[in-house]
Structures are given as C-alpha cells and as structure tokens.
mmCIF file of C-alpha atoms in Angstrom:
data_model
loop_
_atom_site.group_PDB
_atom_site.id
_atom_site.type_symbol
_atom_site.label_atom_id
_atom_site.label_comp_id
_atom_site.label_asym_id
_atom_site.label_seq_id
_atom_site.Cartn_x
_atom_site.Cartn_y
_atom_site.Cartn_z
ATOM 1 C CA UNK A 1411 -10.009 51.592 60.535
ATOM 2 C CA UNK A 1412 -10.523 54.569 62.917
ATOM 3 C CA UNK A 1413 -9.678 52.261 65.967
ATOM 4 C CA UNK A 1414 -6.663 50.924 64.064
ATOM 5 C CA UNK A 1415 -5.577 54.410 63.601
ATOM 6 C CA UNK A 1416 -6.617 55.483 66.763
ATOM 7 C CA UNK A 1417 -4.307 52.765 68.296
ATOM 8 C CA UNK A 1418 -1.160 53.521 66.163
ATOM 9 C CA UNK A 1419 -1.600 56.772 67.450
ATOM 10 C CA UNK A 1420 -1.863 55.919 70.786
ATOM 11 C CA UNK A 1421 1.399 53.506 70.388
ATOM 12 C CA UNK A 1422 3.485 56.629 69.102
ATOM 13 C CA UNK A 1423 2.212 59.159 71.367
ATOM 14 C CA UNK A 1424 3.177 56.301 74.427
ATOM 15 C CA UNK A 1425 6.334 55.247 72.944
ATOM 16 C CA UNK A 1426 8.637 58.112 70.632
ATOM 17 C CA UNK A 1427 11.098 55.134 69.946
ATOM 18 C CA UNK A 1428 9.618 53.861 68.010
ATOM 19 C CA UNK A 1429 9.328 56.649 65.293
ATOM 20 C CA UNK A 1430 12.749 57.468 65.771
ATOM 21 C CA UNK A 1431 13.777 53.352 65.195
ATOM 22 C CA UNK A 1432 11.537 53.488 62.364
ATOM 23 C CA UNK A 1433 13.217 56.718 60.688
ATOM 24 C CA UNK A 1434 16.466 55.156 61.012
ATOM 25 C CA UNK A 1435 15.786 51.897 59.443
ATOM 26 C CA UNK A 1436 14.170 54.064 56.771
ATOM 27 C CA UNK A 1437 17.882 56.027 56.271
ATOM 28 C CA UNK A 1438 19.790 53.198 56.034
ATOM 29 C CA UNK A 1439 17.587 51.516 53.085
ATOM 30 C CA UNK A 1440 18.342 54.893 51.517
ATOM 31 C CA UNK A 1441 22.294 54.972 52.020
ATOM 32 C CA UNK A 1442 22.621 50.916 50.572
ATOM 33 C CA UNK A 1443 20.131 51.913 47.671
ATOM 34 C CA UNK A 1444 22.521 55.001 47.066
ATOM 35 C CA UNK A 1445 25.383 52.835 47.261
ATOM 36 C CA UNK A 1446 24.789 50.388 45.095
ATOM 37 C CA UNK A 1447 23.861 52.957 42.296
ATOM 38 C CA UNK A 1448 26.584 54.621 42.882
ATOM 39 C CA UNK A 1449 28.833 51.376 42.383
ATOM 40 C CA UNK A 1450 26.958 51.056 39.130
ATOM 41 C CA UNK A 1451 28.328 54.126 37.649
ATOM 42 C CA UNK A 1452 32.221 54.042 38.025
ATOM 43 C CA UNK A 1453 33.107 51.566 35.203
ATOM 44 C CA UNK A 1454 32.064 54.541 33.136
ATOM 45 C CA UNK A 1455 34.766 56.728 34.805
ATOM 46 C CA UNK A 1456 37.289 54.571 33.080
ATOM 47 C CA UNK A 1457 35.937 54.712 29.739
ATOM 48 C CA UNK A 1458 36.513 58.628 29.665
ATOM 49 C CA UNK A 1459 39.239 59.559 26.912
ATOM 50 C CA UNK A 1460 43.109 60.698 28.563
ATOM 51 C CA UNK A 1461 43.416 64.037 28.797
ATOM 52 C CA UNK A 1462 45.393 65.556 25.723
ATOM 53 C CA UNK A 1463 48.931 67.263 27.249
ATOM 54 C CA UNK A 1464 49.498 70.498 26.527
ATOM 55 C CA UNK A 1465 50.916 71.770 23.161
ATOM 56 C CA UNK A 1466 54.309 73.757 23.872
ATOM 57 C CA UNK A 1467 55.425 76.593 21.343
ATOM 58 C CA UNK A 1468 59.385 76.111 20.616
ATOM 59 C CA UNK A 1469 60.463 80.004 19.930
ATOM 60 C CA UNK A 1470 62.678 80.669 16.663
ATOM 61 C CA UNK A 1471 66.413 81.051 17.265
ATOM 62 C CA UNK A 1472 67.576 84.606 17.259
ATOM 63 C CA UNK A 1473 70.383 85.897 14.955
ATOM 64 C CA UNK A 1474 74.085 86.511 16.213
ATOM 65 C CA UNK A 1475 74.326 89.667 17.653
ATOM 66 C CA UNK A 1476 77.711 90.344 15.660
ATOM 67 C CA UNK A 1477 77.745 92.460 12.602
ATOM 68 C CA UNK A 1478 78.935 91.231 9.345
ATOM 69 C CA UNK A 1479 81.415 93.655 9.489
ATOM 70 C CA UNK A 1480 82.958 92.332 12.861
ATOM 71 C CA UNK A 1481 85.513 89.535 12.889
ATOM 72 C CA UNK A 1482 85.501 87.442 15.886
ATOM 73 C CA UNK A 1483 88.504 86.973 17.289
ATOM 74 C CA UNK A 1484 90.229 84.583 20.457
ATOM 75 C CA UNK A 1485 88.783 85.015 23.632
ATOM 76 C CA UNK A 1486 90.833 86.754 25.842
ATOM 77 C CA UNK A 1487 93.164 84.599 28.148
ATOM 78 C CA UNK A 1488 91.848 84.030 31.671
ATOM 79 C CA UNK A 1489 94.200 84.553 34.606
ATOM 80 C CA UNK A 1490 94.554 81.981 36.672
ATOM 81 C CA UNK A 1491 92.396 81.217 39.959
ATOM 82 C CA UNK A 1492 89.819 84.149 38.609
ATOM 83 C CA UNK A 1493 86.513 83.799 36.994
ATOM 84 C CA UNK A 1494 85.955 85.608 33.515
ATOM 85 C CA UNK A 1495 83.286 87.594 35.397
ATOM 86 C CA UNK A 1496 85.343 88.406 38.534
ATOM 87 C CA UNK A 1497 87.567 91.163 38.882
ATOM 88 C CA UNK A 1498 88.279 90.575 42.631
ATOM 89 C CA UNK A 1499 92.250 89.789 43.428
ATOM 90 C CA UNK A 1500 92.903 86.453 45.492
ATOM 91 C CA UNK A 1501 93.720 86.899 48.485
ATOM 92 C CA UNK A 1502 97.412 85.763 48.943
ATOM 93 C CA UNK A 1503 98.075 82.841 52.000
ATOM 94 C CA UNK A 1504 100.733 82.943 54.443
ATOM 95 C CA UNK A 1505 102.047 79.486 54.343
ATOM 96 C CA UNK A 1506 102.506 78.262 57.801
ATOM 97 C CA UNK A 1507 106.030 77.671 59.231
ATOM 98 C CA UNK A 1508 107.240 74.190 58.396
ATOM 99 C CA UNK A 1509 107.495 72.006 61.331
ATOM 100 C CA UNK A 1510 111.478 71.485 62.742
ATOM 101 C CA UNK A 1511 111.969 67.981 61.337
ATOM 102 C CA UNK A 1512 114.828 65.660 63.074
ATOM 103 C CA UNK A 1513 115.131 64.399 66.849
ATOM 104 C CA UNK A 1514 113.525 68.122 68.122
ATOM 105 C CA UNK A 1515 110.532 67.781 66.282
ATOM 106 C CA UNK A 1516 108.256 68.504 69.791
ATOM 107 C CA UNK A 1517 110.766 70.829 71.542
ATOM 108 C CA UNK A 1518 109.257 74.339 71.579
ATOM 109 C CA UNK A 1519 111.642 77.203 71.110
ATOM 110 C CA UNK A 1520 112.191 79.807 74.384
ATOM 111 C CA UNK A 1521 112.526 83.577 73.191
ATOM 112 C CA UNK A 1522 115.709 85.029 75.306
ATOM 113 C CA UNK A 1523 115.034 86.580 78.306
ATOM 114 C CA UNK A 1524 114.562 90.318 77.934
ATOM 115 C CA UNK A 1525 117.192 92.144 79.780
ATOM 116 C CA UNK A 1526 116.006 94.303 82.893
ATOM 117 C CA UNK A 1527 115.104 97.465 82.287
ATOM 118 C CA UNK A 1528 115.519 98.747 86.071
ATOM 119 C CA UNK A 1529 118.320 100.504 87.028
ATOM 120 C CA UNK A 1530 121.441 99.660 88.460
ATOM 121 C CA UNK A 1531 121.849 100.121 92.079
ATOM 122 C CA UNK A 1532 124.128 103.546 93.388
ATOM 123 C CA UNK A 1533 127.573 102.276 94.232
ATOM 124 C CA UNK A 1534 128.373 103.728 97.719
ATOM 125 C CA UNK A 1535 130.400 106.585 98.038
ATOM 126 C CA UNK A 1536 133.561 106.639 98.681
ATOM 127 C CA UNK A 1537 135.475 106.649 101.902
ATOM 128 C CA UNK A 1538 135.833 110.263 103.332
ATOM 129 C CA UNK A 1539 139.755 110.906 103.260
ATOM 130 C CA UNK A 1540 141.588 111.410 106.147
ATOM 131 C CA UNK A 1541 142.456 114.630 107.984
ATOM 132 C CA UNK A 1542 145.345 116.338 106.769
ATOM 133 C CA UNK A 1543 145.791 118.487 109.934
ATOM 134 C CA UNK A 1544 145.128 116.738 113.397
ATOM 135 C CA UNK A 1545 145.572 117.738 116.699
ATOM 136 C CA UNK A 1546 146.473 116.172 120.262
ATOM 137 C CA UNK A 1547 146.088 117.474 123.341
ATOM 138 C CA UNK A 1548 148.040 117.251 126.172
ATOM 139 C CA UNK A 1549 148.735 118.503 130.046
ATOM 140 C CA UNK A 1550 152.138 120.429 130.355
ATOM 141 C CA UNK A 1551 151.404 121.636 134.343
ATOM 142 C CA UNK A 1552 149.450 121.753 136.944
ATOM 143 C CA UNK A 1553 149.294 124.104 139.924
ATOM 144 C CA UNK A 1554 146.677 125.034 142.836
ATOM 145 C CA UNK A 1555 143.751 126.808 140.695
ATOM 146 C CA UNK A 1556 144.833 126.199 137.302
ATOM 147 C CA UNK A 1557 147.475 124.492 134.618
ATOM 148 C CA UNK A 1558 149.308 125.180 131.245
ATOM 149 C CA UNK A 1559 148.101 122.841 128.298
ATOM 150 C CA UNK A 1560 148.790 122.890 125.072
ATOM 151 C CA UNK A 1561 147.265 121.061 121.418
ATOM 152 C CA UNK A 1562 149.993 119.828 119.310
ATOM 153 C CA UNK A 1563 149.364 120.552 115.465
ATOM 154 C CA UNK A 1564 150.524 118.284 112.703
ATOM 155 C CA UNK A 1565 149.680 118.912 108.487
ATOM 156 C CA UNK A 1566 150.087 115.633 107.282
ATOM 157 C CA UNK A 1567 149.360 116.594 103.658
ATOM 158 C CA UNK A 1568 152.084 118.028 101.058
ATOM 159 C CA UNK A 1569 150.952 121.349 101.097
ATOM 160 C CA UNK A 1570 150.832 124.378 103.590
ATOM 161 C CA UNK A 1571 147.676 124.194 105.853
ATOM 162 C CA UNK A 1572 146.507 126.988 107.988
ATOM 163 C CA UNK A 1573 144.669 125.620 111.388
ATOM 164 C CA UNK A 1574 141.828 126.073 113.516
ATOM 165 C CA UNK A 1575 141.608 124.765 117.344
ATOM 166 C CA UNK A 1576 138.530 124.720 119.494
ATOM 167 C CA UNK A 1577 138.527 124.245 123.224
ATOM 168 C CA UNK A 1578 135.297 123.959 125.342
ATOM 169 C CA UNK A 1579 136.362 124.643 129.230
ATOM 170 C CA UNK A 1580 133.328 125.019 131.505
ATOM 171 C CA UNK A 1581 133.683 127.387 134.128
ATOM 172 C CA UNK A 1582 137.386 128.326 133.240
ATOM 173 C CA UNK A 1583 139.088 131.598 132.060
ATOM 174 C CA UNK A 1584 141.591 132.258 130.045
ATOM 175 C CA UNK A 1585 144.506 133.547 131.164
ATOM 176 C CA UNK A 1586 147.080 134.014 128.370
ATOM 177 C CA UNK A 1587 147.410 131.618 125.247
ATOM 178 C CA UNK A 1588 150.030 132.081 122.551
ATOM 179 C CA UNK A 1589 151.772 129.939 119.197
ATOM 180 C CA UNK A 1590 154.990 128.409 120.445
ATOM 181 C CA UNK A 1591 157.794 129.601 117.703
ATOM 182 C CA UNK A 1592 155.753 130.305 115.006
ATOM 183 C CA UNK A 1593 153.935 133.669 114.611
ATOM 184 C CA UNK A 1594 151.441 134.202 116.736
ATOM 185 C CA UNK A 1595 147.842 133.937 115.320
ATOM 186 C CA UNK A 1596 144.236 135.088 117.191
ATOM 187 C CA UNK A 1597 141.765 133.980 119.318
ATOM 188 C CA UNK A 1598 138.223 134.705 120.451
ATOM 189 C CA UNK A 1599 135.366 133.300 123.090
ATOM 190 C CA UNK A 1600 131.544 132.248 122.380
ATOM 191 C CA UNK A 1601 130.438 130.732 125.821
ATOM 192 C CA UNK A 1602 132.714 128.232 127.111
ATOM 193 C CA UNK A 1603 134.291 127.865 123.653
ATOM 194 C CA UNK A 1604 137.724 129.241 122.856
ATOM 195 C CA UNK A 1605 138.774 129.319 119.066
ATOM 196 C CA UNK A 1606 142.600 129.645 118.100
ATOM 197 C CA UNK A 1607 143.485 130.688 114.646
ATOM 198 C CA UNK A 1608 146.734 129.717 112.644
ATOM 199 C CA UNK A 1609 148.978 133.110 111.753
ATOM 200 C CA UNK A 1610 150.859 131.692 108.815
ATOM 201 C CA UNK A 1611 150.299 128.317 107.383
ATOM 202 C CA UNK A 1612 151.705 125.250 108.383
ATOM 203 C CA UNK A 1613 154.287 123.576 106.388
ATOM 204 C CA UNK A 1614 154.069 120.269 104.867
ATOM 205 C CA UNK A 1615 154.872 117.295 107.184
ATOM 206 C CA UNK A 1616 155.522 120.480 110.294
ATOM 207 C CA UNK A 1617 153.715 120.093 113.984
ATOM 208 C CA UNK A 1618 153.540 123.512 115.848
ATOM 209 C CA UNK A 1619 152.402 123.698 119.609
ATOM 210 C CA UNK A 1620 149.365 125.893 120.283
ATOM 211 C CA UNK A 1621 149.842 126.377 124.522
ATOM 212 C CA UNK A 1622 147.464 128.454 126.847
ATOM 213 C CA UNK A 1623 147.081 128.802 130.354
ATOM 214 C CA UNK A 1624 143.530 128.124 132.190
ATOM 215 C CA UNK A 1625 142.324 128.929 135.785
ATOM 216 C CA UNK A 1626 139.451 126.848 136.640
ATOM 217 C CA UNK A 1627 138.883 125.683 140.377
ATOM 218 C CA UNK A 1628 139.541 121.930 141.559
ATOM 219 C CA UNK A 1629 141.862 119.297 139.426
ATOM 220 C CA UNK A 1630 140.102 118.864 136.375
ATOM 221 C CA UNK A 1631 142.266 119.620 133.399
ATOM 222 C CA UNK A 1632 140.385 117.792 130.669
ATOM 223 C CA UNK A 1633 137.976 119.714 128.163
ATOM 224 C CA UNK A 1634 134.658 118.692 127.600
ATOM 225 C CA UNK A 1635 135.566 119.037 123.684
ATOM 226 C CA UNK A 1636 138.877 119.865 121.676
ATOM 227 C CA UNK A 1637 138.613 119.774 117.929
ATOM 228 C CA UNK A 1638 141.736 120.818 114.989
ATOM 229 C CA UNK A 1639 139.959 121.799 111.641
ATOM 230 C CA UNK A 1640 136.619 120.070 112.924
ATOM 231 C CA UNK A 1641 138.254 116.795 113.280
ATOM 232 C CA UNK A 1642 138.392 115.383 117.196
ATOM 233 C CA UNK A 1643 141.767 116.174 119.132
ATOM 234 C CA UNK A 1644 143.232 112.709 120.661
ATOM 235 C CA UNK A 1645 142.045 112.011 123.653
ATOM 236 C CA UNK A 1646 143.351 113.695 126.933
ATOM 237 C CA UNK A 1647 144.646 111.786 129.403
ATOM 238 C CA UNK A 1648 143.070 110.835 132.553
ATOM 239 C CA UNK A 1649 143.559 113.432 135.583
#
C-alpha cells in the first residue's frame, strides 16, 4: 500500500494534468446530477395557485354642488368659432384677391409709370433786342497830316434817345469836333479814347452827324474801335 501510494504520488507530482482532468470530470458529474434534480422540480411550479388581482375601491358619488334653493337654468349660448373656456377673439382673414377669370387669366397687371420727378430743363433766354441807336462811320476828307470824319447817329426806337460815341485813334489828336445842327453836346479823352456825348436827345426815327477833325501822321484814317451806346459802329471803309 505504501508503494501504491508512493507511486500515485509520484504520477501527480510528474504529471499536474492529470489532477486538473480529474477535477473536471468530477464538475461535470456535479452540473448533470444538478440538472436533472433540478428538472425534477418544475412540474411543481405549475401547480402553484394564480395570483389573486387586486381588489379596487369604487369611491361614492358626490352630491351636486347646487343648492336647493338654486334653479338651474340654460346654458349660456356659445359664440361661434370660440370655445366655452376661451375668451380669445379670432383672428379675422384677409381673403385673397380672386383670380381675373376670362381669356387674361395669366396676364399680370403693370402699375403706371410714375411720372419724373426731375425738373424741367431752363428754356433759353431770349434773344437780346436790337440796338435802338446805331452808329456808322465814315471819311468826309482827307488832307496831308490829317482828315475830317464824322459817325452818323440814327434812334431807331419810338422814343427820344440821348447818345454816346467812342473813338479809339492811336497816336492822333484832336483838333476840333462838334454836333452838326443839333446842339452841341461834350467830349472828353482817357488815352487814345475820345467819348462824345449827346446835348439833347434824339428824336424818334432822327440821324444827327457827330463830325471831328484828327491830325495823325501818314494815311490811315480808320480807328482801331468806334462804338454808339456800346454797340459796334459799321465798319469803315478801306483807306
């Protein structure tokens, strides 16, 4: 018996396999064993009484809260489209715009065009009127070292006009100037510029001649500028 024992021992010390194969089988016979005892007890399950519901407790009805002494009368009307427990308006709907029926059914209406707002353009002025009293200039004679000349004054306009000639003579003096029959009028000098004055007006639709006489070295008898009332004298003839 001790060298039986001895030799088990030896077996398991040599080979730990075995113990653990031998532990396993061992577990197994256990689980089946539990198993089948298990399997054993659930027909019992199903002998077990149904479980009893639950008793529910009805509660009594309670009395109508109206006195005796209160008679109950209609319930009051209900407006239309409102719940008895709302007091919130509807909110009214803007129908839309019925649709153009007939043969323009598709055809989309163009607002008018909205008038301009800029404004209108400045008409041009006017034409400038023409001169009422004009003047034209002419050579009456010529000698060595000077000549006589005179401006010839019209008034074109129906009333009197009084007159004012301008003469610009470089390098020329005046020798005498003077209104022929009419009064005489005045005269003065800036420069080369000699300015005649009317002495009485000049009568509607009348011409008076304004002469003077100018010494001024070679043949040149033309001014370089002759003007009646600001407007240009006609021009001179050629020398």
């Amino acid at each position: 018996m001790r060298r039986l024992r001895s030799g088990t021992a030896r077996v398991v010390t040599s080979s730990p396999w075995v113990l653990v194969t031998l532990g396993v089988v061992v577990m197994v016979v256990l689980l089946v064993v539990a198993l089948g005892a298990y399997r054993a007890r659930t027909p019992a399950r199903d002998a077990l009484p149904a479980p009893v519901p639950d008793a529910t407790m009805s509660l009594p009805e309670l009395p109508p809260s109206s006195t005796a002494g209160d008679t109950a009368g209609p319930p009051p009307p209900v407006r239309p489209g409102l719940s008895p427990r709302s007091t919130v308006l509807p909110r009214p709907t803007t129908a839309a715009p019925a649709a153009p029926t007939g043969g323009n059914a598709g055809a989309v209406t163009v607002p008018p065009p909205v008038p301009s707002s800029a404004p209108p353009a400045p008409a041009p002025p006017p034409p400038s009127p023409p001169p009422t009293v004009t003047g034209s200039y002419r050579v009456l004679d010529r000698f060595d070292g000077g000549f006589i000349g005179e401006v010839l004054v019209s008034n074109a306009s129906g009333d009197p006009q009084g007159w004012t000639v301008r003469l610009t003579f470089p390098y020329a003096r005046l020798v005498t100037a003077w209104i022929e029959g009419a009064p005489q009028g005045g005269v003065s000098r800036s420069g080369d510029t000699w300015t005649f004055t009317s002495g009485v007006d000049l009568a509607p639709g009348a011409s008076v001649p304004l002469r003077f006489h100018f010494e001024r070295g070679g043949t040149d008898t033309r001014p370089s500028r002759c003007t009646t009332n600001d407007t240009p004298c006609a021009e001179p003839p050629t020398r």
